[in-house]
Amino acid sequence: MTSLRARQLFAASLVLTAFIALCGAGLEQAFNSSALQAEEDKLQGLAYALLGAAEANDNGDLGIPETRLPDPRLASPQSGLQAAIVNDRGGLIWGSPSLADDWPLTLAPQEVGTWRFQEQGDWFSLTFGLRWLDRADAPRRYTLLIIENNASFKAQLRTYRRTLWGWLGGAALGLLAVQLLVLRWSLTPLRKLTKELHNIETDQQGNIEATYPSELTPLTDALNSMIQSERNQQTRYRNALGDLAHSLKTPLAVLHGVTDEDVKDTNLRGKLREPLSRIQAITDYQLRKAATAGRRTLSGPVAMRPLAEKISGALQKVYADKNIKFSINIEPTLRVRADEGDLYELIGNLLDNAAKWCKSRVQISANLSRRNVELIIDDDGPGFPENAENLLQRGVRADNQTPGQGIGLAAVNDLIGVYDGKIELQRGPLGGGRVLIQFQA
């Protein structure tokens, strides 16, 4: 999970879900306990009413006249409310007209003066133990039983549960929406910083300019210092290398002039020209290598196709006698994050090498997958010899008869090394050589 907003929203959602679940469970349990207590209190009130209406019958046992029943449901069969009185041996002494033939509960005698409330299946039951004096003032023990169907209680509980979780779910969605707004507001500085960095990459601005919260100020200051330091360092490198190139140019030109004018011996003049040309080529190569920019911090992307078109157009004029056909298979929208000078050097060396060895066709292709660039140069020439990897070493050439210093592929290899890439020399589909380059940009 790479997004800060997604992480915070995920964490907040987990906490909110746990809170809502615990809160809902607590409220549901509290309501259930309260409803059960209310049910028990109601049945106890009914028990007191029944005991208040009780009187001894002809046998001296306790009974309740039908006309004095406190709840009309006790007089209606299958009403869901039943009552009974049993003696200390479990025998039925009195039962309400609503009492079913098969009692839904098994009854054990209750201790005198104690209550017992319980829920069993579809019924609530309340038992109370009592002692009653008969007409002879002899104490008799009885157990009063009240049974009520709990269907209405369960329906009430279901209604409450639906209402509770509906409101809690709505509250959770509302809190999540508020959390999204809060996250969006709190991450605004990061979005603004991202936009500024993009503007720096595309050369729309030079530094981070906006004011940020104190937590981000050290980061923005460090980024500005790094950007400025890199630019100053790059400028110093290029200026120093330009001075060095200018300083070497004059002595080498003087040596070439002296060789051409003062040395009369043709053989000696040829021997002197070759090392001087080699010194010149090696100096140019080392200067180009040292000037390689590599990856720059917050550098803007560079389009590859215009560079390839410009270089191939120039090479068509250089190798006009071969009438080379260049095929460029690069999307105009393909852009890579690399120094433009480095790309010019890379593509220029590869196309020049292919044009030098091809018969009439050179093809350049490139594609970008995420941050991985694949660049392919094909030609229809003789191809690479065995142990082609040796050509990547400076000064090694495939054919000593062909003009050059043997540093083109070596320069490409060194340049690719700056970008942590790799180069492979293969046999291509055009019948000649293929140079396959992969690097991150």
XYZ file of C-alpha atoms in Angstrom:
441
model
C 0.000 0.000 0.000
C 2.083 2.905 -1.308
C -0.418 5.746 -0.906
C -0.336 7.726 2.340
C -4.009 8.562 1.954
C -4.875 4.907 1.392
C -2.852 3.893 4.450
C -4.473 6.472 6.695
C -7.938 5.724 5.357
C -7.380 1.986 5.824
C -6.149 2.474 9.388
C -9.001 4.864 10.209
C -11.503 2.434 8.696
C -10.169 -0.427 10.820
C -10.332 1.659 13.988
C -13.790 2.971 13.114
C -15.067 -0.511 12.267
C -13.751 -1.905 15.542
C -15.248 1.016 17.468
C -18.636 0.700 15.755
C -18.673 -3.075 16.301
C -17.788 -2.781 19.993
C -20.196 0.122 20.491
C -23.014 -1.711 18.714
C -22.371 -4.931 20.626
C -22.323 -3.012 23.902
C -25.536 -1.143 23.150
C -27.261 -4.321 21.981
C -26.198 -6.168 25.125
C -27.318 -3.270 27.311
C -30.707 -3.157 25.588
C -31.095 -6.924 25.867
C -30.275 -6.830 29.585
C -32.633 -3.905 30.116
C -35.429 -5.605 28.189
C -34.945 -8.847 30.123
C -35.066 -6.943 33.414
C -38.238 -5.196 32.285
C -39.759 -8.546 31.373
C -38.806 -9.977 34.764
C -40.240 -6.964 36.558
C -43.465 -7.283 34.564
C -43.854 -10.957 35.448
C -43.078 -10.233 39.096
C -45.820 -7.593 39.118
C -48.202 -10.155 37.628
C -47.143 -12.662 40.312
C -47.929 -10.184 43.091
C -51.326 -9.538 41.481
C -52.027 -13.285 41.330
C -51.007 -13.753 44.959
C -53.214 -10.846 45.936
C -56.188 -12.549 44.273
C -55.388 -16.018 45.709
C -57.568 -17.682 48.341
C -57.980 -21.149 49.854
C -60.485 -23.543 48.270
C -62.664 -26.146 49.953
C -59.734 -28.532 50.306
C -57.662 -25.871 51.983
C -55.347 -25.571 48.951
C -54.443 -22.277 47.379
C -56.350 -21.194 44.285
C -57.329 -18.150 42.243
C -60.907 -17.576 41.083
C -61.242 -17.101 37.337
C -63.176 -13.918 37.911
C -60.238 -12.350 39.734
C -57.515 -13.052 37.191
C -55.424 -9.831 36.804
C -54.650 -10.373 33.099
C -57.376 -11.387 30.628
C -54.851 -13.420 28.652
C -54.737 -15.925 31.507
C -58.364 -16.789 30.727
C -57.752 -17.337 26.997
C -56.183 -20.583 25.750
C -53.122 -20.209 23.504
C -52.811 -16.549 24.490
C -49.110 -16.946 25.247
C -49.474 -16.257 28.990
C -49.981 -19.128 31.472
C -49.907 -19.504 35.257
C -49.961 -22.418 37.663
C -49.563 -23.268 41.347
C -47.961 -26.569 42.400
C -47.417 -28.054 45.820
C -44.135 -29.116 47.365
C -44.453 -32.535 45.689
C -44.788 -31.018 42.202
C -48.491 -31.697 41.914
C -50.661 -29.184 40.089
C -52.960 -27.389 42.546
C -54.274 -24.634 40.296
C -53.828 -23.691 36.660
C -55.078 -20.778 34.628
C -57.573 -21.504 31.828
C -54.782 -20.651 29.359
C -52.537 -23.363 30.786
C -51.721 -25.958 28.148
C -52.048 -29.662 28.829
C -48.342 -30.183 28.150
C -46.362 -27.643 30.082
C -43.554 -26.126 28.026
C -41.240 -26.233 31.052
C -40.355 -28.787 33.676
C -40.869 -27.302 37.126
C -38.888 -27.995 40.297
C -40.143 -26.687 43.682
C -38.759 -23.232 44.461
C -37.330 -22.239 47.843
C -39.693 -20.107 49.906
C -39.246 -16.384 49.261
C -36.944 -16.786 46.238
C -37.505 -15.816 42.618
C -36.190 -17.556 39.545
C -36.451 -15.940 36.110
C -35.155 -17.687 33.003
C -35.555 -17.938 29.246
C -35.936 -21.373 27.734
C -36.470 -21.654 23.990
C -39.589 -19.695 23.071
C -40.687 -19.020 26.662
C -39.951 -16.837 29.655
C -40.649 -18.400 33.027
C -40.839 -16.958 36.525
C -41.145 -19.102 39.643
C -41.668 -17.982 43.203
C -41.646 -20.130 46.353
C -44.163 -19.310 49.110
C -45.657 -20.657 52.340
C -49.442 -20.426 52.874
C -51.407 -21.082 56.041
C -54.536 -23.136 55.505
C -57.760 -22.785 57.502
C -56.265 -24.791 60.314
C -53.266 -22.470 60.348
C -51.106 -25.304 59.064
C -48.328 -24.068 56.751
C -48.281 -25.383 53.209
C -45.518 -24.790 50.604
C -46.351 -23.835 47.058
C -44.530 -22.715 43.929
C -46.122 -20.108 41.692
C -45.252 -20.464 37.992
C -45.842 -17.864 35.286
C -44.969 -18.668 31.656
C -45.038 -16.153 28.788
C -44.197 -16.578 25.114
C -41.179 -14.460 24.137
C -42.102 -13.945 20.463
C -42.950 -10.270 21.009
C -39.712 -9.809 22.972
C -37.636 -11.280 20.121
C -39.484 -9.140 17.586
C -38.745 -6.072 19.685
C -35.090 -7.079 19.908
C -34.871 -7.588 16.137
C -36.433 -4.189 15.520
C -33.997 -2.560 17.895
C -31.057 -4.394 16.332
C -32.028 -3.275 12.822
C -32.489 0.302 13.977
C -29.251 0.293 15.951
C -27.031 -1.101 13.212
C -28.739 1.026 10.591
C -27.929 4.195 12.503
C -24.437 2.993 13.383
C -23.781 2.067 9.740
C -24.996 5.482 8.615
C -22.833 7.135 11.248
C -19.837 5.076 10.101
C -20.334 6.120 6.474
C -20.687 9.731 7.554
C -17.509 9.531 9.641
C -15.655 7.932 6.726
C -16.761 10.763 4.459
C -15.555 13.277 7.029
C -12.301 11.332 7.343
C -11.819 11.516 3.570
C -12.305 15.277 3.663
C -9.902 15.592 6.600
C -7.302 13.451 4.830
C -7.677 15.442 1.643
C -7.217 18.676 3.554
C -4.279 17.402 5.625
C -2.466 15.991 2.553
C -2.880 19.176 0.521
C 0.719 20.299 1.247
C 2.065 16.991 -0.100
C 0.018 17.329 -3.291
C 1.292 20.893 -3.681
C 4.879 19.694 -3.163
C 4.376 16.948 -5.767
C 3.116 19.536 -8.248
C 6.127 21.783 -7.611
C 8.536 18.872 -8.107
C 6.814 18.072 -11.408
C 7.217 21.719 -12.452
C 10.918 21.512 -11.604
C 11.278 18.332 -13.659
C 9.643 20.010 -16.656
C 11.690 23.229 -16.229
C 8.629 25.326 -15.396
C 10.304 26.544 -12.203
C 13.752 26.351 -10.709
C 13.164 25.673 -7.024
C 10.491 24.827 -4.482
C 8.861 28.183 -3.808
C 5.667 27.651 -1.762
C 5.418 27.816 2.037
C 4.836 24.487 3.756
C 3.979 23.282 7.279
C 6.831 23.047 9.774
C 6.969 19.248 9.423
C 7.790 19.572 5.685
C 10.050 22.632 5.838
C 13.275 20.626 6.509
C 12.477 18.421 3.525
C 11.788 21.304 1.126
C 14.907 23.168 2.276
C 17.031 20.057 1.750
C 15.557 19.517 -1.716
C 16.278 23.113 -2.719
C 19.853 22.813 -1.445
C 20.363 19.531 -3.305
C 18.966 20.914 -6.557
C 21.128 24.032 -6.389
C 24.229 22.070 -5.392
C 23.812 19.666 -8.283
C 23.355 22.473 -10.778
C 26.416 24.307 -9.494
C 28.467 21.126 -9.566
C 27.358 20.273 -13.091
C 28.211 23.785 -14.251
C 31.667 23.575 -12.670
C 32.325 20.214 -14.311
C 31.321 21.418 -17.740
C 33.274 24.669 -17.440
C 36.378 22.825 -16.253
C 36.140 20.294 -19.078
C 35.574 23.073 -21.604
C 38.708 24.848 -20.368
C 40.645 21.597 -20.556
C 39.466 20.908 -24.094
C 40.407 24.441 -25.154
C 43.815 24.107 -23.514
C 44.575 20.831 -25.319
C 43.218 21.945 -28.657
C 45.962 24.455 -29.402
C 49.009 22.225 -28.596
C 47.581 19.374 -30.635
C 46.871 21.689 -33.564
C 50.463 22.985 -33.382
C 51.819 19.432 -33.382
C 49.684 18.550 -36.395
C 50.934 21.661 -38.192
C 54.552 20.974 -37.385
C 54.159 17.389 -38.563
C 52.603 18.414 -41.877
C 55.008 21.274 -42.617
C 58.421 20.458 -41.117
C 58.614 16.699 -41.492
C 59.677 15.944 -45.053
C 59.980 12.210 -44.670
C 56.641 10.734 -45.755
C 57.046 7.589 -43.667
C 58.003 9.547 -40.581
C 55.152 11.975 -41.139
C 52.684 9.051 -41.285
C 54.138 7.563 -38.125
C 53.716 10.876 -36.307
C 50.194 11.508 -37.571
C 48.851 8.200 -36.257
C 49.774 8.708 -32.554
C 48.710 12.354 -32.732
C 45.324 11.348 -34.152
C 45.043 8.681 -31.505
C 45.895 11.212 -28.774
C 43.252 13.537 -30.183
C 40.612 10.773 -30.307
C 41.396 9.496 -26.811
C 41.324 13.035 -25.420
C 37.934 13.684 -27.023
C 36.632 10.379 -25.708
C 37.802 10.982 -22.161
C 36.358 14.488 -22.193
C 33.012 13.177 -23.390
C 33.134 10.422 -20.777
C 33.916 12.860 -17.977
C 31.178 15.215 -19.152
C 28.549 12.488 -19.032
C 25.768 13.849 -16.888
C 24.058 10.604 -15.947
C 20.868 10.750 -13.966
C 20.135 14.227 -12.703
C 17.952 14.959 -9.710
C 14.464 15.969 -10.828
C 15.475 16.033 -14.498
C 12.749 16.406 -17.079
C 11.995 13.602 -19.568
C 13.564 13.788 -23.028
C 11.859 12.670 -26.242
C 13.948 10.048 -28.069
C 12.433 10.155 -31.567
C 13.514 13.732 -32.439
C 17.095 12.866 -31.458
C 17.048 9.718 -33.594
C 15.602 11.643 -36.570
C 18.195 14.393 -36.266
C 21.131 11.985 -36.030
C 19.914 9.703 -38.845
C 19.411 12.742 -41.099
C 22.998 13.837 -40.509
C 24.344 10.327 -41.095
C 22.487 10.059 -44.420
C 24.556 12.980 -45.622
C 27.802 11.563 -44.201
C 27.207 8.182 -45.835
C 25.449 9.490 -48.930
C 27.369 7.066 -51.161
C 25.689 4.086 -49.422
C 22.149 5.532 -49.734
C 21.229 4.154 -46.309
C 17.571 3.716 -45.397
C 16.976 4.484 -41.727
C 13.847 3.016 -40.081
C 12.824 4.632 -36.794
C 10.339 2.640 -34.696
C 9.989 4.976 -31.731
C 6.704 6.415 -30.559
C 6.658 10.228 -30.567
C 5.311 10.146 -27.016
C 8.206 8.049 -25.692
C 10.195 10.136 -23.224
C 12.909 8.993 -20.831
C 14.469 10.661 -17.815
C 18.071 11.043 -18.932
C 20.425 13.821 -19.894
C 19.813 14.962 -23.475
C 23.536 15.111 -24.178
C 23.973 11.556 -22.935
C 21.157 10.320 -25.195
C 22.632 12.193 -28.148
C 26.008 10.581 -27.497
C 24.457 7.132 -27.048
C 22.226 7.127 -30.129
C 24.850 8.926 -32.213
C 27.582 6.355 -31.551
C 25.238 3.414 -32.146
C 23.777 4.753 -35.400
C 27.198 5.842 -36.668
C 28.598 2.370 -35.981
C 25.613 0.716 -37.715
C 25.839 3.071 -40.712
C 29.544 2.395 -41.028
C 29.053 -1.386 -41.282
C 25.629 -1.771 -42.924
C 24.944 -2.393 -46.581
C 21.855 -0.201 -46.970
C 19.531 -0.580 -43.974
C 19.617 0.541 -40.339
C 16.727 0.207 -37.934
C 16.361 1.781 -34.491
C 13.607 0.772 -32.053
C 12.846 1.777 -28.491
C 10.181 1.059 -25.919
C 9.613 1.952 -22.292
C 8.170 -0.384 -19.654
C 7.733 1.387 -16.321
C 11.215 2.856 -15.790
C 13.084 0.351 -18.012
C 14.190 1.540 -21.453
C 15.039 -0.934 -24.205
C 16.919 0.464 -27.205
C 17.647 -1.753 -30.242
C 19.851 -0.941 -33.262
C 19.800 -3.385 -36.223
C 21.730 -3.288 -39.494
C 22.126 -5.533 -42.531
C 25.914 -5.618 -42.451
C 28.255 -8.543 -41.802
C 27.348 -8.681 -38.106
C 29.617 -9.002 -35.109
C 32.496 -11.475 -34.988
C 32.983 -14.125 -32.348
C 33.805 -12.844 -28.885
C 31.870 -9.704 -29.762
C 31.981 -8.595 -26.142
C 35.636 -7.676 -26.684
C 34.448 -4.817 -28.901
C 33.125 -3.130 -25.779
C 36.683 -2.568 -24.620
C 38.316 0.694 -25.585
C 40.596 0.444 -28.638
C 39.329 -2.950 -29.845
C 38.013 -2.866 -33.426
C 36.245 -5.438 -35.590
C 38.202 -4.443 -38.719
C 41.450 -2.509 -38.662
C 40.931 -1.529 -42.299
C 37.907 0.603 -41.457
C 38.719 4.133 -40.252
C 38.155 4.838 -36.578
C 39.760 4.585 -33.185
C 37.712 1.671 -31.842
C 36.144 3.616 -29.002
C 32.536 4.030 -30.227
C 31.039 0.924 -28.576
C 33.329 1.377 -25.584
C 31.956 4.893 -25.119
C 28.436 3.501 -25.296
C 29.327 0.806 -22.776
C 30.768 3.361 -20.359
C 27.773 5.648 -20.813
C 25.319 2.821 -20.154
C 27.282 1.966 -17.014
C 26.465 5.409 -15.639
C 22.763 4.486 -15.900
C 23.261 0.995 -14.394
C 22.329 -0.561 -17.711
C 23.687 -3.344 -19.896
C 24.561 -3.805 -23.564
C 24.428 -6.982 -25.654
C 25.811 -7.591 -29.139
C 23.724 -10.116 -31.092
C 22.775 -11.295 -34.566
C 19.825 -9.205 -35.760
C 16.769 -10.026 -37.924
C 18.165 -7.951 -40.813
C 21.058 -10.389 -41.124
C 23.665 -8.119 -39.568
C 24.468 -6.940 -36.072
C 22.057 -6.041 -33.329
C 22.929 -3.865 -30.356
C 20.496 -4.340 -27.473
C 20.666 -1.819 -24.652
C 18.609 -1.833 -21.464
C 18.824 0.778 -18.727
C 16.696 2.522 -16.143
C 15.735 6.088 -16.765
